[in-house]
Amino acid sequence: MSYHSRLFAISLVVATTFTAPVFASDAKPFTTAKEIILLELLPPPPANVSAKMKAELGEILTIQVTRTPEMEARAKADAEENVWRYADVINNPKFTKENLPKFSAFFDRVVETEGAVVDPAKDVWKRPRPHLHSDLVKPVVPLSKSGSYPSGHTTVGTLMGIVLKRVAVNR
């Protein structure tokens, strides 16, 4: 994980640690882009016509032609941003939304925080998603027209992983 990614993840953990209690009906973000300014923390994405972008597109196309049905199923499962995606690695039958309503509400706010922090930077950088950059890219998940950088899925997945690890260590 790069320095900037670690700094961003740490900022979100701090923001979620020192906030008011969570209520199921209150899925407001823990923090916003006013407190965590990604435009100051992260470098800009590569230019759309750069060698870096061409290399990334090449990687995506290679993965596309070599993906297995298992990889496709995992991509589809990963498309939904919620903590219950970790059930396969937590391996506890009690790890369900129904059994853990307060935990669920907390992570609803984590997901809202990701959007509140990441979306304003996406709006500024406007990096196109690969399928908008090239017609050769054929995603297996629902298409999005939002910017691809910074990655919301990477952000929320990292934050959830950090929080889940802290919960596990404290148990």
mmCIF file of C-alpha atoms in Angstrom:
data_model
loop_
_atom_site.group_PDB
_atom_site.id
_atom_site.type_symbol
_atom_site.label_atom_id
_atom_site.label_comp_id
_atom_site.label_asym_id
_atom_site.label_seq_id
_atom_site.Cartn_x
_atom_site.Cartn_y
_atom_site.Cartn_z
ATOM 1 C CA MET A 1 0.000 0.000 0.000
ATOM 2 C CA SER A 2 1.434 3.377 -0.976
ATOM 3 C CA TYR A 3 2.156 6.182 1.475
ATOM 4 C CA HIS A 4 -0.814 8.187 0.195
ATOM 5 C CA SER A 5 -3.171 5.196 0.478
ATOM 6 C CA ARG A 6 -2.032 4.537 4.056
ATOM 7 C CA LEU A 7 -2.427 8.205 4.966
ATOM 8 C CA PHE A 8 -5.927 8.260 3.495
ATOM 9 C CA ALA A 9 -6.948 5.045 5.273
ATOM 10 C CA ILE A 10 -5.552 6.293 8.583
ATOM 11 C CA SER A 11 -7.419 9.582 8.164
ATOM 12 C CA LEU A 12 -10.686 7.722 7.639
ATOM 13 C CA VAL A 13 -10.066 5.433 10.618
ATOM 14 C CA VAL A 14 -9.388 8.425 12.856
ATOM 15 C CA ALA A 15 -12.503 10.145 11.556
ATOM 16 C CA THR A 16 -14.658 7.092 12.249
ATOM 17 C CA THR A 17 -13.157 6.439 15.668
ATOM 18 C CA PHE A 18 -13.911 9.835 17.181
ATOM 19 C CA THR A 19 -17.499 10.359 16.115
ATOM 20 C CA ALA A 20 -20.940 10.218 17.684
ATOM 21 C CA PRO A 21 -22.668 6.868 18.275
ATOM 22 C CA VAL A 22 -24.211 5.108 15.309
ATOM 23 C CA PHE A 23 -27.951 4.755 14.868
ATOM 24 C CA ALA A 24 -29.560 2.527 12.243
ATOM 25 C CA SER A 25 -31.684 5.373 10.918
ATOM 26 C CA ASP A 26 -28.665 7.686 10.635
ATOM 27 C CA ALA A 27 -26.413 6.556 7.775
ATOM 28 C CA LYS A 28 -24.651 9.896 7.502
ATOM 29 C CA PRO A 29 -20.948 9.906 6.693
ATOM 30 C CA PHE A 30 -18.480 10.066 9.568
ATOM 31 C CA THR A 31 -16.505 12.724 7.715
ATOM 32 C CA THR A 32 -16.550 14.511 4.365
ATOM 33 C CA ALA A 33 -14.234 15.990 1.762
ATOM 34 C CA LYS A 34 -14.154 19.165 3.845
ATOM 35 C CA GLU A 35 -12.101 17.327 6.482
ATOM 36 C CA ILE A 36 -10.188 14.887 4.256
ATOM 37 C CA ILE A 37 -9.155 16.691 1.085
ATOM 38 C CA LEU A 38 -7.994 14.014 -1.325
ATOM 39 C CA LEU A 39 -6.889 16.591 -3.873
ATOM 40 C CA GLU A 40 -4.165 17.501 -1.362
ATOM 41 C CA LEU A 41 -3.370 13.930 -0.262
ATOM 42 C CA LEU A 42 -3.261 12.000 -3.535
ATOM 43 C CA PRO A 43 -1.359 12.589 -6.746
ATOM 44 C CA PRO A 44 -3.511 13.161 -9.826
ATOM 45 C CA PRO A 45 -4.284 10.143 -12.013
ATOM 46 C CA PRO A 46 -2.237 9.482 -15.132
ATOM 47 C CA ALA A 47 -3.283 11.409 -18.233
ATOM 48 C CA ASN A 48 -5.746 9.607 -20.503
ATOM 49 C CA VAL A 49 -3.256 9.489 -23.383
ATOM 50 C CA SER A 50 -0.223 8.519 -21.293
ATOM 51 C CA ALA A 51 1.922 5.396 -21.449
ATOM 52 C CA LYS A 52 0.709 4.552 -17.924
ATOM 53 C CA MET A 53 -2.931 4.597 -19.040
ATOM 54 C CA LYS A 54 -2.118 2.436 -22.081
ATOM 55 C CA ALA A 55 -0.311 -0.044 -19.821
ATOM 56 C CA GLU A 56 -3.276 -0.169 -17.420
ATOM 57 C CA LEU A 57 -5.657 -0.753 -20.325
ATOM 58 C CA GLY A 58 -3.400 -3.578 -21.540
ATOM 59 C CA GLU A 59 -3.556 -5.207 -18.093
ATOM 60 C CA ILE A 60 -7.345 -4.918 -18.023
ATOM 61 C CA LEU A 61 -7.685 -6.482 -21.474
ATOM 62 C CA THR A 62 -5.327 -9.322 -20.501
ATOM 63 C CA ILE A 63 -7.393 -10.043 -17.399
ATOM 64 C CA GLN A 64 -10.565 -9.859 -19.478
ATOM 65 C CA VAL A 65 -9.472 -12.563 -21.931
ATOM 66 C CA THR A 66 -8.024 -14.820 -19.208
ATOM 67 C CA ARG A 67 -10.726 -14.464 -16.556
ATOM 68 C CA THR A 68 -12.349 -17.615 -15.300
ATOM 69 C CA PRO A 69 -15.979 -18.073 -14.257
ATOM 70 C CA GLU A 70 -14.770 -17.928 -10.642
ATOM 71 C CA MET A 71 -13.065 -14.568 -11.241
ATOM 72 C CA GLU A 72 -16.234 -13.266 -12.888
ATOM 73 C CA ALA A 73 -18.380 -14.401 -9.942
ATOM 74 C CA ARG A 74 -15.998 -12.739 -7.490
ATOM 75 C CA ALA A 75 -16.056 -9.481 -9.461
ATOM 76 C CA LYS A 76 -19.854 -9.496 -9.396
ATOM 77 C CA ALA A 77 -19.876 -10.148 -5.646
ATOM 78 C CA ASP A 78 -17.299 -7.407 -5.066
ATOM 79 C CA ALA A 79 -19.373 -4.855 -6.991
ATOM 80 C CA GLU A 80 -21.657 -4.357 -4.000
ATOM 81 C CA GLU A 81 -20.074 -2.201 -1.297
ATOM 82 C CA ASN A 82 -21.015 -3.673 2.060
ATOM 83 C CA VAL A 83 -19.311 -5.344 4.973
ATOM 84 C CA TRP A 84 -21.191 -8.615 4.466
ATOM 85 C CA ARG A 85 -18.887 -9.334 1.522
ATOM 86 C CA TYR A 86 -16.326 -10.347 4.163
ATOM 87 C CA ALA A 87 -18.542 -13.183 5.450
ATOM 88 C CA ASP A 88 -16.540 -15.775 3.518
ATOM 89 C CA VAL A 89 -13.325 -14.880 5.358
ATOM 90 C CA ILE A 90 -14.912 -14.189 8.737
ATOM 91 C CA ASN A 91 -16.478 -17.648 8.588
ATOM 92 C CA ASN A 92 -18.980 -17.171 11.409
ATOM 93 C CA PRO A 93 -22.663 -18.020 10.851
ATOM 94 C CA LYS A 94 -23.643 -15.192 13.222
ATOM 95 C CA PHE A 95 -21.976 -12.616 10.954
ATOM 96 C CA THR A 96 -25.201 -11.424 9.298
ATOM 97 C CA LYS A 97 -27.033 -8.137 8.956
ATOM 98 C CA GLU A 98 -29.958 -9.574 10.918
ATOM 99 C CA ASN A 99 -27.784 -10.670 13.855
ATOM 100 C CA LEU A 100 -25.726 -7.472 13.977
ATOM 101 C CA PRO A 101 -28.006 -4.465 13.324
ATOM 102 C CA LYS A 102 -25.795 -1.880 15.091
ATOM 103 C CA PHE A 103 -22.710 -3.235 13.361
ATOM 104 C CA SER A 104 -24.625 -3.039 10.082
ATOM 105 C CA ALA A 105 -25.624 0.579 10.733
ATOM 106 C CA PHE A 106 -22.019 1.456 11.561
ATOM 107 C CA PHE A 107 -20.791 0.034 8.258
ATOM 108 C CA ASP A 108 -23.601 1.757 6.359
ATOM 109 C CA ARG A 109 -21.989 4.947 7.609
ATOM 110 C CA VAL A 110 -18.545 3.729 6.565
ATOM 111 C CA VAL A 111 -19.881 3.277 3.008
ATOM 112 C CA GLU A 112 -21.475 6.738 3.109
ATOM 113 C CA THR A 113 -18.157 8.163 4.297
ATOM 114 C CA GLU A 114 -16.365 6.704 1.302
ATOM 115 C CA GLY A 115 -18.693 8.482 -1.103
ATOM 116 C CA ALA A 116 -18.602 11.746 0.811
ATOM 117 C CA VAL A 117 -14.800 11.804 0.733
ATOM 118 C CA VAL A 118 -14.026 10.221 -2.651
ATOM 119 C CA ASP A 119 -16.769 11.567 -4.939
ATOM 120 C CA PRO A 120 -15.670 15.228 -4.846
ATOM 121 C CA ALA A 121 -12.163 14.212 -5.977
ATOM 122 C CA LYS A 122 -13.644 12.039 -8.736
ATOM 123 C CA ASP A 123 -15.644 15.056 -9.891
ATOM 124 C CA VAL A 124 -12.467 17.147 -10.180
ATOM 125 C CA TRP A 125 -10.178 14.566 -11.794
ATOM 126 C CA LYS A 126 -12.868 13.031 -14.050
ATOM 127 C CA ARG A 127 -10.771 9.985 -14.906
ATOM 128 C CA PRO A 128 -12.881 7.817 -17.222
ATOM 129 C CA ARG A 129 -13.570 4.243 -16.324
ATOM 130 C CA PRO A 130 -11.859 1.735 -18.612
ATOM 131 C CA HIS A 131 -15.086 0.825 -20.450
ATOM 132 C CA LEU A 132 -15.580 4.515 -21.296
ATOM 133 C CA HIS A 133 -11.960 4.834 -22.392
ATOM 134 C CA SER A 134 -12.032 1.799 -24.696
ATOM 135 C CA ASP A 135 -14.867 -0.126 -26.361
ATOM 136 C CA LEU A 136 -12.730 -3.265 -26.044
ATOM 137 C CA VAL A 137 -13.374 -3.387 -22.288
ATOM 138 C CA LYS A 138 -16.457 -5.459 -21.473
ATOM 139 C CA PRO A 139 -17.233 -5.333 -17.734
ATOM 140 C CA VAL A 140 -19.232 -8.116 -16.088
ATOM 141 C CA VAL A 141 -20.643 -5.760 -13.455
ATOM 142 C CA PRO A 142 -23.176 -2.931 -13.772
ATOM 143 C CA LEU A 143 -21.637 -0.018 -15.643
ATOM 144 C CA SER A 144 -20.858 3.211 -13.871
ATOM 145 C CA LYS A 145 -20.172 6.580 -15.414
ATOM 146 C CA SER A 146 -18.566 8.077 -12.317
ATOM 147 C CA GLY A 147 -14.851 8.692 -12.382
ATOM 148 C CA SER A 148 -12.524 5.784 -11.709
ATOM 149 C CA TYR A 149 -10.035 7.676 -9.527
ATOM 150 C CA PRO A 150 -9.716 7.639 -6.646
ATOM 151 C CA SER A 151 -11.246 4.193 -6.357
ATOM 152 C CA GLY A 152 -14.271 4.082 -4.105
ATOM 153 C CA HIS A 153 -14.175 0.288 -3.866
ATOM 154 C CA THR A 154 -10.519 0.306 -2.858
ATOM 155 C CA THR A 155 -11.194 3.030 -0.310
ATOM 156 C CA VAL A 156 -14.206 1.388 1.306
ATOM 157 C CA GLY A 157 -12.651 -2.085 1.178
ATOM 158 C CA THR A 158 -9.467 -0.857 2.848
ATOM 159 C CA LEU A 159 -11.386 1.037 5.492
ATOM 160 C CA MET A 160 -13.650 -1.935 6.239
ATOM 161 C CA GLY A 161 -10.642 -4.237 6.475
ATOM 162 C CA ILE A 162 -8.882 -1.911 8.911
ATOM 163 C CA VAL A 163 -11.974 -1.547 11.091
ATOM 164 C CA LEU A 164 -12.725 -5.291 11.037
ATOM 165 C CA LYS A 165 -9.133 -6.038 12.036
ATOM 166 C CA ARG A 166 -9.405 -3.612 14.948
ATOM 167 C CA VAL A 167 -12.667 -5.244 16.037
ATOM 168 C CA ALA A 168 -11.089 -8.714 15.835
ATOM 169 C CA VAL A 169 -7.981 -7.654 17.774
ATOM 170 C CA ASN A 170 -10.114 -6.133 20.524
ATOM 171 C CA ARG A 171 -12.200 -9.306 20.982
#
